[in-house]
Coordinates of C-alpha atoms and ligand atoms in Angstrom, one line a residue:
X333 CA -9.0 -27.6 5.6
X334 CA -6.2 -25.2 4.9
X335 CA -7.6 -25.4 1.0
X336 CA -10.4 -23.6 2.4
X337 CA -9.6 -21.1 4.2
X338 CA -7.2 -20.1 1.4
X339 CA -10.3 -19.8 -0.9
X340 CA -12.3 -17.6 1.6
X341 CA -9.5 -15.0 2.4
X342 CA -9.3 -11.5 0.3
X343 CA -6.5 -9.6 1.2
X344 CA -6.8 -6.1 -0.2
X345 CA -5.5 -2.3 0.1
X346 CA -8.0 0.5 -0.8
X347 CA -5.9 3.5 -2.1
X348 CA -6.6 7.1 -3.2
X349 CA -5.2 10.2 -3.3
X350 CA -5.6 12.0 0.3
X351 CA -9.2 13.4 0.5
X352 CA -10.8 11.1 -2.0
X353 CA -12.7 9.1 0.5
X354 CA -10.5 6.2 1.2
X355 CA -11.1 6.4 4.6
X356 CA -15.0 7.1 4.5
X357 CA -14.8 3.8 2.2
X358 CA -13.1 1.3 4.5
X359 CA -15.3 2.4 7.0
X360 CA -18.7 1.5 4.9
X361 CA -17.3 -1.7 4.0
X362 CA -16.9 -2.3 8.1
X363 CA -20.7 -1.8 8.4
X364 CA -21.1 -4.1 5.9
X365 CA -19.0 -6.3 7.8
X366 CA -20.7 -5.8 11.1
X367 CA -17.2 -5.2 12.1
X368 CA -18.2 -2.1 13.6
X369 CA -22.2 -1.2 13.9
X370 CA -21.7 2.9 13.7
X371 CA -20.0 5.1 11.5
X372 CA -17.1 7.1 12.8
X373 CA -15.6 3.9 14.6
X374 CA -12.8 3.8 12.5
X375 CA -9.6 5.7 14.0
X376 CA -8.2 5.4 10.6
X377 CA -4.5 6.0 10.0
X378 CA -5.8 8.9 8.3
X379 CA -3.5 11.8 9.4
X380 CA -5.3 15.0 9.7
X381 CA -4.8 18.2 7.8
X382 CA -4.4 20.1 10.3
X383 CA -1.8 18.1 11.9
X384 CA 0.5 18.2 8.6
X385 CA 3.1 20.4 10.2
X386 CA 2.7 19.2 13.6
X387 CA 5.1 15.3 13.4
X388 CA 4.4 14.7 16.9
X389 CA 0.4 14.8 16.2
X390 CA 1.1 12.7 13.7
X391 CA 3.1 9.8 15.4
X392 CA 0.5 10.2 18.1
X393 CA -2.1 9.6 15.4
X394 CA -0.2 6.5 14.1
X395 CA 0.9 5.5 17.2
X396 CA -3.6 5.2 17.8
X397 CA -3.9 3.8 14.7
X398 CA -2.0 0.2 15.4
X399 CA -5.4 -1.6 15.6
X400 CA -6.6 -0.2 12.3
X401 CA -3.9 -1.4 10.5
X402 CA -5.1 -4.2 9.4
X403 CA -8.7 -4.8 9.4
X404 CA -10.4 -8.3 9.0
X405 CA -13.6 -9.5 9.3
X406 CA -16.1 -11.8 8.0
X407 CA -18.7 -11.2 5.2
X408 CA -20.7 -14.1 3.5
X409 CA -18.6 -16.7 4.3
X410 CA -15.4 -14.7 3.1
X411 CA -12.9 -13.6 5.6
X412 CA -12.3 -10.0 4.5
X413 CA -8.6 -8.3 5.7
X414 CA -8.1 -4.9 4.9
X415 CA -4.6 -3.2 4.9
X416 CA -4.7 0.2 5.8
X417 CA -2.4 2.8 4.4
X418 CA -1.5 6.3 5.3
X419 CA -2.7 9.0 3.7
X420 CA 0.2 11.7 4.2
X421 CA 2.5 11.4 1.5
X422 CA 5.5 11.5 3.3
X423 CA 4.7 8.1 4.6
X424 CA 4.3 7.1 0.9
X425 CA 7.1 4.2 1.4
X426 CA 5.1 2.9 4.4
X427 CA 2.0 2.5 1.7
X428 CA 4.3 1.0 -1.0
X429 CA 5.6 -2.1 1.4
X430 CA 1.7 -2.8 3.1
X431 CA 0.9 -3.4 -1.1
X432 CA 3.4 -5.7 -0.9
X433 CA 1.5 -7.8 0.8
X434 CA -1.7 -7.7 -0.3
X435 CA -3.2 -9.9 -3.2
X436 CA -5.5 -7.1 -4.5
X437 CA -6.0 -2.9 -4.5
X438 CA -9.3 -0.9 -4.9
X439 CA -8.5 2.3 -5.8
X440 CA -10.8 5.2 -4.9
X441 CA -11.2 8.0 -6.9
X442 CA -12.7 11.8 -6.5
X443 CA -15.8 12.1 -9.5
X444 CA -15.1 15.5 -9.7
X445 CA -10.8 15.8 -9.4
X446 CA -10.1 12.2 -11.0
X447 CA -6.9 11.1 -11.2
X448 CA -4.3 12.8 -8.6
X449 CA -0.4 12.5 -7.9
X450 CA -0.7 10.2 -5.3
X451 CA -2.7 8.1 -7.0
X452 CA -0.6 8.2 -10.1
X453 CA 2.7 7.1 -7.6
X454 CA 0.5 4.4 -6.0
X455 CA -0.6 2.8 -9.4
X456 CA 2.6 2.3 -10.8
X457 CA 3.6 -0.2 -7.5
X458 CA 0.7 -1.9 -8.4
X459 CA 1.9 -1.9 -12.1
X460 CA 5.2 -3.3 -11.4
X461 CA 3.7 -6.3 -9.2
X462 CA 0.3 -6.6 -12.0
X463 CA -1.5 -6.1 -8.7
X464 CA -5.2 -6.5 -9.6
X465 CA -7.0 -3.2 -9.4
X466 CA -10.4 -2.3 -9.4
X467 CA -11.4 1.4 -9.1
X468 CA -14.2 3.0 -7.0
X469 CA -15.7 6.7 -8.4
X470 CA -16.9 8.4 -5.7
X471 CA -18.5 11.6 -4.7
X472 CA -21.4 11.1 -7.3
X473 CA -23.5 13.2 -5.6
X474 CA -21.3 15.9 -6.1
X475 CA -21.2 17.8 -9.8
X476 CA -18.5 16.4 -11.9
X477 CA -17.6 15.7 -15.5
X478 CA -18.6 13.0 -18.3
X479 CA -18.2 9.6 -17.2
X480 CA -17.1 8.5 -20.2
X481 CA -14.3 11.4 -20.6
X482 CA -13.1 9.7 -16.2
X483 CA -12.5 6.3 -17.9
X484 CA -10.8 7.9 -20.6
X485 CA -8.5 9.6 -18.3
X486 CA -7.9 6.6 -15.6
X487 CA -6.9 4.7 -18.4
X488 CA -4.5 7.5 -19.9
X489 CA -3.1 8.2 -16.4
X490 CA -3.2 5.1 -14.4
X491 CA -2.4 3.3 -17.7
X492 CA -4.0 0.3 -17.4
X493 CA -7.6 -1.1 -19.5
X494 CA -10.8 -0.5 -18.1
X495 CA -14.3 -1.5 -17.9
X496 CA -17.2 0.0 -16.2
X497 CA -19.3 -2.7 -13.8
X498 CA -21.7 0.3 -13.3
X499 CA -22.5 3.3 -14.9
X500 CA -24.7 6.7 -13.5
X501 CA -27.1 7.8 -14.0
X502 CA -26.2 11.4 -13.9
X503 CA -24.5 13.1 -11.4
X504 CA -24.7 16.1 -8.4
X505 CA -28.1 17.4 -8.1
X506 CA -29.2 14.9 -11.0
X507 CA -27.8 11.7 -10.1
X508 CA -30.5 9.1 -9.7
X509 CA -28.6 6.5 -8.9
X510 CA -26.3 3.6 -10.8
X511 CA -26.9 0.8 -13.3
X512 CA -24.8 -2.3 -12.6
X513 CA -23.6 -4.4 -15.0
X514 CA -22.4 -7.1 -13.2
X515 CA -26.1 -7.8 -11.8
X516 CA -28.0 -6.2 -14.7
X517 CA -30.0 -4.2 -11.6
X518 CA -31.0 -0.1 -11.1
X519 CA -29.9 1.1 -7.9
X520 CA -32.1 4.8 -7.1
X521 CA -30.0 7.0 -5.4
X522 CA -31.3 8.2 -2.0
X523 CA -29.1 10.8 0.5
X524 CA -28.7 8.9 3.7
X525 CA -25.6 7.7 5.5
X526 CA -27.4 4.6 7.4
X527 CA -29.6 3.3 5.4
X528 CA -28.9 1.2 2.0
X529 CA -30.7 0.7 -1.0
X530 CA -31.7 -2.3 -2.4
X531 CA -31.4 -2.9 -6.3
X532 CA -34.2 -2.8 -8.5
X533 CA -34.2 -6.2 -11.1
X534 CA -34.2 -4.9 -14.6
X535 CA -32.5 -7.6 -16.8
X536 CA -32.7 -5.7 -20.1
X537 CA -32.8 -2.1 -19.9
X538 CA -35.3 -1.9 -22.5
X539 CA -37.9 -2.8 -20.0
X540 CA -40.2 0.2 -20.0
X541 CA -40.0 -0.1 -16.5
X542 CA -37.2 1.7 -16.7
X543 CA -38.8 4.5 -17.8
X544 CA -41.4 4.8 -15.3
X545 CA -38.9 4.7 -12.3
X546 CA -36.4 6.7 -13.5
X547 CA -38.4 9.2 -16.4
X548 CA -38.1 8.9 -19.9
X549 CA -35.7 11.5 -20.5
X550 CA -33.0 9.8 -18.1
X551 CA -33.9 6.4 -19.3
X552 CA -32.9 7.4 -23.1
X553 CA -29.9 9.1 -22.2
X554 CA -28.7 5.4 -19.9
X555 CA -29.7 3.4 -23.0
X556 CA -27.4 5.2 -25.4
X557 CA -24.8 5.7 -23.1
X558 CA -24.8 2.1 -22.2
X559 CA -24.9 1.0 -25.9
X560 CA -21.8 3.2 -26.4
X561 CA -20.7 1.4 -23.2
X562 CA -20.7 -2.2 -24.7
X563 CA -19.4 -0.4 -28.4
X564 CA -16.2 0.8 -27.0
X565 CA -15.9 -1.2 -24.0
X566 CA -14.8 -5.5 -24.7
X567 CA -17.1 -7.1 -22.4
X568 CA -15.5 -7.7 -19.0
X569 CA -12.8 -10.1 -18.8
X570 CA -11.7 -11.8 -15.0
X571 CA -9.0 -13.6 -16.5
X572 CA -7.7 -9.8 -17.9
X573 CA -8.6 -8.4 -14.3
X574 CA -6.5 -10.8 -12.7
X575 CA -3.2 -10.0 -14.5
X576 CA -4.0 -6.8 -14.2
X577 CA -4.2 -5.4 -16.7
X578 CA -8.0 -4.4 -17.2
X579 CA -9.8 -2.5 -13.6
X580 CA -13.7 -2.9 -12.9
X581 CA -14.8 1.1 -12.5
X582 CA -18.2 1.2 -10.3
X583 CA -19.5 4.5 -9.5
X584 CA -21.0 5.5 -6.0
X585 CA -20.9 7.4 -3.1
X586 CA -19.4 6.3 0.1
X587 CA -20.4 8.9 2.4
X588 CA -24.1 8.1 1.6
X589 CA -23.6 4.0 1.7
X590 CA -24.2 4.3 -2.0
X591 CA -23.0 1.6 -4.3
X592 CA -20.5 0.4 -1.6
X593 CA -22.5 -3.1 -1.3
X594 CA -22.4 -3.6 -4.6
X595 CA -18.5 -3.0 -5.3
X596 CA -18.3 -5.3 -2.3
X597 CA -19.9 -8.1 -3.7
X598 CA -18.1 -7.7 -7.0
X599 CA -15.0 -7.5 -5.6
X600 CA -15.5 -10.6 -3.2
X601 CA -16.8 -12.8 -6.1
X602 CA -13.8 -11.9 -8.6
X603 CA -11.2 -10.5 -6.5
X604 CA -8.1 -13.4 -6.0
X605 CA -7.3 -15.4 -3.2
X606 CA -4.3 -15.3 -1.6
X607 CA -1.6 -16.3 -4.5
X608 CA 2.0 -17.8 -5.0
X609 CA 5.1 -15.9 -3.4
X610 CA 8.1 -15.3 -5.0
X611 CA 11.6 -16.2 -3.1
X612 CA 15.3 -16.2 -4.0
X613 CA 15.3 -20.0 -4.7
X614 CA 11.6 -21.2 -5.6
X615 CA 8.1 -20.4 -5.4
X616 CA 6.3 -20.8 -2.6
X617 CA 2.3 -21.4 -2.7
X618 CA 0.0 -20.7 -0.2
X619 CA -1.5 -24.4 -0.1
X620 CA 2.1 -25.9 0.8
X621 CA 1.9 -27.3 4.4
X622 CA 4.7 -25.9 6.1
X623 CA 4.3 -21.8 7.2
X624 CA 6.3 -19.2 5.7
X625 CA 6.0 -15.3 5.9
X626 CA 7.3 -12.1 5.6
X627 CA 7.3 -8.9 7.8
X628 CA 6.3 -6.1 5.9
X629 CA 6.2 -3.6 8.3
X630 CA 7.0 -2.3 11.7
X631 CA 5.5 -0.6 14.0
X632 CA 7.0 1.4 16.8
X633 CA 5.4 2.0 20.4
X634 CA 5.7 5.8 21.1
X635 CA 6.1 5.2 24.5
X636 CA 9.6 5.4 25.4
X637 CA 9.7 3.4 28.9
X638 CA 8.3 0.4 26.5
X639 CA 11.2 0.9 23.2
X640 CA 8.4 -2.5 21.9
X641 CA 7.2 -2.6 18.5
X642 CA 4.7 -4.9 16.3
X643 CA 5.9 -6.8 13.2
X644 CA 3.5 -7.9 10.7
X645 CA 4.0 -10.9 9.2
X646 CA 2.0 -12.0 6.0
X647 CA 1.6 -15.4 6.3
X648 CA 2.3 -17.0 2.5
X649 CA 1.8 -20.5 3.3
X650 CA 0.5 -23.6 5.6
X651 CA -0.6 -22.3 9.0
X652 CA 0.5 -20.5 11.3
X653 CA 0.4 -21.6 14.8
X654 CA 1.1 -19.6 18.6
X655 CA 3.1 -21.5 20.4
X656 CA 5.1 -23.3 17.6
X657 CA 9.1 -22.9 17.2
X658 CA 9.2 -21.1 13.8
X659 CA 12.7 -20.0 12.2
X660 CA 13.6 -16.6 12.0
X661 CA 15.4 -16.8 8.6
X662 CA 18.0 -14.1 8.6
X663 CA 18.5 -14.4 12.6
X664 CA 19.1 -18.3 11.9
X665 CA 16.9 -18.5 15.3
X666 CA 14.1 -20.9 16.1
X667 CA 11.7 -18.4 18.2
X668 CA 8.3 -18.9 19.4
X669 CA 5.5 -16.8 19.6
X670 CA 3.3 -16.4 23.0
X671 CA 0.9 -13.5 22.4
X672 CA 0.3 -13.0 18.3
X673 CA -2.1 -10.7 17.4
X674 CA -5.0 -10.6 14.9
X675 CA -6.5 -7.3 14.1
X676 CA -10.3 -6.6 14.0
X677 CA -12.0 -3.6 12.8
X678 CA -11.7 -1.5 15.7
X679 CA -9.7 -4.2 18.4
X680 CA -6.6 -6.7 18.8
X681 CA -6.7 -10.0 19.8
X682 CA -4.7 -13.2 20.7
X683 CA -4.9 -15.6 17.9
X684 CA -4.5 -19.5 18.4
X685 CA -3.8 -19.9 14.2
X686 CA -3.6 -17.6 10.9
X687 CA -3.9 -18.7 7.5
X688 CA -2.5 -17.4 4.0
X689 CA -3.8 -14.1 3.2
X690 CA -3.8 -13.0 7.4
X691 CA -1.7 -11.0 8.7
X692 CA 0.0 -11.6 12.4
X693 CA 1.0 -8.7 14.8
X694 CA 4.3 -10.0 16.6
X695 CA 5.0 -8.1 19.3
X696 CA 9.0 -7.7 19.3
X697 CA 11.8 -6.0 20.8
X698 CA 14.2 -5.9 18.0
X699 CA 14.5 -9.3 16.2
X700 CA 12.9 -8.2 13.2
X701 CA 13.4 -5.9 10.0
X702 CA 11.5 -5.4 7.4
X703 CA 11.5 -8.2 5.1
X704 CA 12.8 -11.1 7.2
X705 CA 11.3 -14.0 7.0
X706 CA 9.9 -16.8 8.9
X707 CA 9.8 -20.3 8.5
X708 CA 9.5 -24.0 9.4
X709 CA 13.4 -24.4 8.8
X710 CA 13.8 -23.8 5.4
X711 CA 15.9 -20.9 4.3
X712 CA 13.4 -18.6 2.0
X713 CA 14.1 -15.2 1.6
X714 CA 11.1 -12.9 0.0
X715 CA 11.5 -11.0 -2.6
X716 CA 9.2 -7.8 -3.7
X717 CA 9.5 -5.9 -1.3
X718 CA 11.8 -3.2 -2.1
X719 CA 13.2 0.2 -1.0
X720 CA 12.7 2.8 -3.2
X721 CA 15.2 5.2 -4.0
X722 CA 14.5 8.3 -1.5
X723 CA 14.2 11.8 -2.6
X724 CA 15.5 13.6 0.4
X725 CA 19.1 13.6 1.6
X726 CA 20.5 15.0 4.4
X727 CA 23.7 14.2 6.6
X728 CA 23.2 13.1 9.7
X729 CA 25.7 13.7 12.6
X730 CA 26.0 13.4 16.3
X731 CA 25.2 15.9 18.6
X732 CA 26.6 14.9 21.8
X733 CA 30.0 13.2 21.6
X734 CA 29.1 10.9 25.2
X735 CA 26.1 9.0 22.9
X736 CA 28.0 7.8 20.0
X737 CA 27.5 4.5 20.8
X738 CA 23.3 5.2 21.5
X739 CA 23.0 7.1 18.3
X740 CA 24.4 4.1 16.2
X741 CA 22.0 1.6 17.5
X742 CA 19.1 4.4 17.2
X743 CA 19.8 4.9 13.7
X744 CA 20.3 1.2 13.1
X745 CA 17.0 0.2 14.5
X746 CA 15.1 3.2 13.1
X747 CA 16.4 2.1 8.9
X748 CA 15.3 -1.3 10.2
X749 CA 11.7 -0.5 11.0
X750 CA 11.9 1.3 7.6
X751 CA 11.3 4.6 8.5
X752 CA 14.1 6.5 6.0
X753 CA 17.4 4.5 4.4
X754 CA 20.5 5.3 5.5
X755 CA 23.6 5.8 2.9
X756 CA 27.2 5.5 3.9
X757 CA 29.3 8.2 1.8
X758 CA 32.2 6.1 0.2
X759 CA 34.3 9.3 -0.1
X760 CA 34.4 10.8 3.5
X761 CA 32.7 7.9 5.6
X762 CA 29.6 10.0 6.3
X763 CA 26.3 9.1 6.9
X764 CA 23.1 10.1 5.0
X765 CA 19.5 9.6 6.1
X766 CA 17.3 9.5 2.6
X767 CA 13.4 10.2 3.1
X768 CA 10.5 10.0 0.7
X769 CA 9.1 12.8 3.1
X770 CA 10.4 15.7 5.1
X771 CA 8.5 14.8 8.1
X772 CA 10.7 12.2 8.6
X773 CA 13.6 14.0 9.6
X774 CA 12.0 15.5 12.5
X775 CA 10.9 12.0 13.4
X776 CA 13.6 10.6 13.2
X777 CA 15.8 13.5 15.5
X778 CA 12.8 13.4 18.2
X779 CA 12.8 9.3 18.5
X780 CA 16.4 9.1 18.6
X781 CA 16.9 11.6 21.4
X782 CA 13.6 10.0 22.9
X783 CA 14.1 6.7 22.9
X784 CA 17.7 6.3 22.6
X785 CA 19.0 9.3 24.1
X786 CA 21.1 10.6 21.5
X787 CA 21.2 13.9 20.2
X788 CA 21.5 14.3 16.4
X789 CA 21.8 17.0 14.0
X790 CA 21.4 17.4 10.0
X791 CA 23.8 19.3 7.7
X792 CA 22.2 19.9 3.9
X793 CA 23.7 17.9 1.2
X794 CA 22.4 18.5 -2.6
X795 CA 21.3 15.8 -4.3
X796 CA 18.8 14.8 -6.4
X797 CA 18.5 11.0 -6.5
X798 CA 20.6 7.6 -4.5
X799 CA 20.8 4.8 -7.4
X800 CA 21.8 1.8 -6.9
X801 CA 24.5 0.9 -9.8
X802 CA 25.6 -2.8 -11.4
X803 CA 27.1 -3.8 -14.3
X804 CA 28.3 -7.4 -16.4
X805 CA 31.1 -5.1 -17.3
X806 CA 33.7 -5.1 -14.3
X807 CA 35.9 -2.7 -16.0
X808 CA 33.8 -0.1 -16.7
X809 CA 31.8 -0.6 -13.2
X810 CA 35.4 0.1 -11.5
X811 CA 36.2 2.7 -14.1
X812 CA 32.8 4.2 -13.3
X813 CA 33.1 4.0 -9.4
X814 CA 36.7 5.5 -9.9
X815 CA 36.0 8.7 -11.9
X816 CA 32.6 9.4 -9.4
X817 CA 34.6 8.2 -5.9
X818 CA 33.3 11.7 -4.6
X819 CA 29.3 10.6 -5.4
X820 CA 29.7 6.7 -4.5
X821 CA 27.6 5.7 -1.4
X822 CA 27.0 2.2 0.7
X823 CA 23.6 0.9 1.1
X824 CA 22.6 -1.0 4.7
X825 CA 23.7 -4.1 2.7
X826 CA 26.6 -3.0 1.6
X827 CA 25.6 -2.4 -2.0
X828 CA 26.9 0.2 -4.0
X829 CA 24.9 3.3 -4.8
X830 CA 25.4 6.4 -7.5
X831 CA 24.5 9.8 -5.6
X832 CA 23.8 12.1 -8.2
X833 CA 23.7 15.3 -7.7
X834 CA 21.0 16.6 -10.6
X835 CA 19.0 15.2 -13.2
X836 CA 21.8 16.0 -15.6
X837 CA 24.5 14.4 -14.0
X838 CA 22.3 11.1 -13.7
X839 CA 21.7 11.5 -17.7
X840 CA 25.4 12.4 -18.5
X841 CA 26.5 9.1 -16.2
X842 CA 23.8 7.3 -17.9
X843 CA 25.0 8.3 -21.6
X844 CA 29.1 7.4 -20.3
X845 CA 28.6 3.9 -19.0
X846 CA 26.0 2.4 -21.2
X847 CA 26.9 -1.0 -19.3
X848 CA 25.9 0.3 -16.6
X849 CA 23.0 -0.1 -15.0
X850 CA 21.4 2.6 -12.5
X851 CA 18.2 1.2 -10.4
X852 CA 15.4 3.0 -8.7
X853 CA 14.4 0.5 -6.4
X854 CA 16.4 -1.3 -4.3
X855 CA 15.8 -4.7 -6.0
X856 CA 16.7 -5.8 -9.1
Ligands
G4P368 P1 -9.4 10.0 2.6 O1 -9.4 9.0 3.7 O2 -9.2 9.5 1.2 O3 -8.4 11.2 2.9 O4 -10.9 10.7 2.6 P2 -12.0 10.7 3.6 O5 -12.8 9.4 3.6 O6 -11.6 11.2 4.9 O7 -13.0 11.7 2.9 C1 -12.6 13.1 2.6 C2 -13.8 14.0 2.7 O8 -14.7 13.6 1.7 C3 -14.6 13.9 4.0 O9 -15.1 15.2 4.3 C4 -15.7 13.0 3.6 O10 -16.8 13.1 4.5 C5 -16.0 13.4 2.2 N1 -16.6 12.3 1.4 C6 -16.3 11.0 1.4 N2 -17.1 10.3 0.5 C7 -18.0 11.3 0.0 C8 -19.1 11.2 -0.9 O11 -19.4 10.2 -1.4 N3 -19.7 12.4 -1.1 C9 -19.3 13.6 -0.6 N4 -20.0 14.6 -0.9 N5 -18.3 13.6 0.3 C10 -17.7 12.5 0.6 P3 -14.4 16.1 5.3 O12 -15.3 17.3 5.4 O13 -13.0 16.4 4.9 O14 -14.3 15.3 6.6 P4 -15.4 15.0 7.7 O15 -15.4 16.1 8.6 O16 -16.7 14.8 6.9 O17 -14.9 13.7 8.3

């Protein structure tokens, strides 16, 4: 029954700033999964220090990491998927469309650093869709601060509520392990990276039994810190969880299997199922019959003799059958699908049917961009999954007069897979590649002149941010566009964008056309 399978499916993103143990995590909750039976299976999107200057590595590495893109398996009667993100930075936009399409986030977090930029930038996505989030400490066994000054500062910086499932039982060279207080159980702390621990019962933690596993001293200190828990803690709320604005914290460490099982089951029993999708016309929910879903990303085979790529579509509703004439929205094209792919742990496969929650690789060879949609007929286009306004600019110009022609069509399909956005100057007809990362201007030069054959170059242009610009007020919208005609761009849609050239010229526009209004994100 389609019901079911809806029930049974969490579709989830962990995030963290590079280095936290994101990584180390998914991998963990693999072995729980018996998706993969030893540790260091996981080519993980993961891009390596060392590799941070070298772009080629890099695509190479992505390029590998294809089959870890998604990660499903079973667990308990739940069918787990796991959307991976990269960990660079300048693939950040890459990140913010996979948690487009996922129905929940665990974010990991270093003990010792806490909150970092990256996962500042990657909280405030989840704010603006009230993405569920739980957080997992990790690093335990490392030395780090008071627990209780962590929470303080996730909620400060992530801004959102919290509420400690677990809480440790010191930490470094002390730590002894966790108390959680979702199953009102002691777990003891033990190094090892294969082995796991199973909980201790202790239903009230005035049980002197505490005190004889753990030592008096280290019993006191968990019963007043877990009194002061419950005083300035509100007990936990799922209903709170699920809008999100309150995040589970449990403490562990990943590398050492520790407290992994237990986030797992936590997360599996509260996290949500696959949920309602907003379109342009109506709400679509996962239960309805006919399929619909979206491509959120694209992903490019380096191999220039095969210019192939994978589309993943998130399947929203009904189910989603090989074979089966589907409508490509935006292409107004039935098309069928021969060889879909489902991703597991560590391999691809041919899959007969998805349901809501999965997500389908479709091999392609240009049909799709990101965002378009697929249907049974009906006309639904997605929305929430933005662009976000780049931080990069630079012109981009042809290098070799023969490949005009090539060079269009390479930039065209690159903007489409999503790897930069491209900006059409209103005032000399130029074009300008905006990046979130400056990685991906070499990418972009090397796969144009790889797999297009056309030779590109870049000349500098200042700026500091692309808006997009609207207004109720037509007059002063044309008066604006009139007075700035030298920083008035084109988006790929043909939408009008503000390029402002420093922070003070955005604030000075801002304060002279109050009726206009300047967007960070390209959907509003
Ligand atoms: P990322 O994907 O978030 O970037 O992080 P990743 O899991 O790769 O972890 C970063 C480093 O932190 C790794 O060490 C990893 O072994 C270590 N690590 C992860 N979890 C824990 C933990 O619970 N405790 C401790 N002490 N370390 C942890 P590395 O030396 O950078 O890499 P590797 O050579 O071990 O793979």
């Amino acid at each position: 029954m389609l019901i079911d399978e809806i029930q049974r499916r969490r579709t989830f993103a962990i995030i963290s700033h590079p280095d936290a143990g994101k990584t180390t995590l998914t991998e963990k909750l693999l072995l729980f999964g018996g998706a993969i039976h030893v540790a260091g299976a996981v080519k993980s999107n993961k891009i390596k220090k060392t590799a941070t200057s070298d772009f080629m590595e890099i695509e190479k590495q992505r390029g590998i990491s294809v089959a870890t893109s998604v990660m499903g398996f079973e667990y308990d009667g739940y069918k787990v998927n796991i959307l991976d993100t990269p960990g660079h930075q300048d693939f950040a936009e890459d990140t913010f469309r996979t948690l487009t399409a996922v129905d929940s986030v665990i974010i990991v977090v270093d003990a010792a650093k806490g909150v970092e930029t990256q996962t500042r930038k990657l909280m405030e996505v989840c704010r603006m869709r009230n993405t569920p989030v739980m957080v997992f400490v990790n690093k335990m066994d490392r030395p780090c601060g008071d627990p209780f000054d962590l929470l303080d500062e996730l909620e400060k910086e992530l801004h959102i509520g919290v509420r400690p499932l677990s809480w440790p039982i010191g930490n470094g060279e002390t730590f002894k392990g966790v108390y959680n207080l979702f199953e009102n159980s002691l777990y003891l702390y033990e190094a090892s990276k294969q082995t796991v621990q199973e909980g201790i019962a202790i239903a009230d933690v005035a049980d002197p039994q505490l005190d004889s596993i753990i030592g008096e001293r280290a019993a006191g200190q968990l019963r007043e810190e877990l009194d002061l828990v419950s005083g300035v803690y509100e007990d936990f709320d799922k209903e709170a969880y699920l809008r999100g604005e309150v995040a589970p914290v449990f403490f562990g460490s990943a590398l050492n299997n520790f407290g992994v099982r237990e986030l797992l089951h936590c997360f599996l029993k509260i996290a949500p199922q696959p949920g309602t999708s907003q379109t342009e016309a109506r709400i679509v929910r996962p239960e309805e019959e006919k399929f619909s879903g979206f491509v959120f990303k694209i992903h490019a085979n380096m191999d220039p003799n095969h210019r192939n790529r994978i589309a993943f579509v998130k399947v929203c509703s009904g189910k989603f059958e090989r074979n089966k004439a589907y409508r490509h929205v935006q292409l107004g094209k039935d098309l069928k699908f021969s060889s879909p792919t489902a991703f597991m742990a560590d391999k691809k496969s041919i899959i007969d049917e998805a349901y809501p929650g999965d997500i389908v690789g479709i091999p392609d060879s240009g049909n799709f961009k990101i965002g378009d949609s697929l249907s049974e007929g009906e006309k639904l286009v997605f929305k929430g999954i933005p662009s976000f306004s780049p931080e990069l600019f630079r012109y981009i110009e042809n290098d070799d007069p023969m490949k005009a022609k090539q060079l269009a069509k390479g930039i065209d399909q690159l903007m489409d897979e999503g790897v930069a956005q491209l900006f059409v100057h209103q005032f000399n007809g130029r074009k300008i590649i905006g990046t979130v990362g400056a990685l991906q201007f070499e990418v972009i030069q090397y796969r144009l002149l790889h797999e297009y054959q056309a030779a590109c170059r870049y000349e500098g242009i200042s700026l500091y941010k692309a808006c997009w610009i609207e207004s109720d007020n037509e007059e002063q919208l044309s008066e604006f566009k009139k007075r700035k005609v030298q920083y008035m761009a084109k988006d790929k849609w043909g939408r009008d964008v503000f390029l402002a050239e420093s922070n003070y010229m955005l604030q000075m526009a801002q304060e002279g056309f109050k009726d206009v209004r300047f967007h960070f994100t390209s959907e509003f």
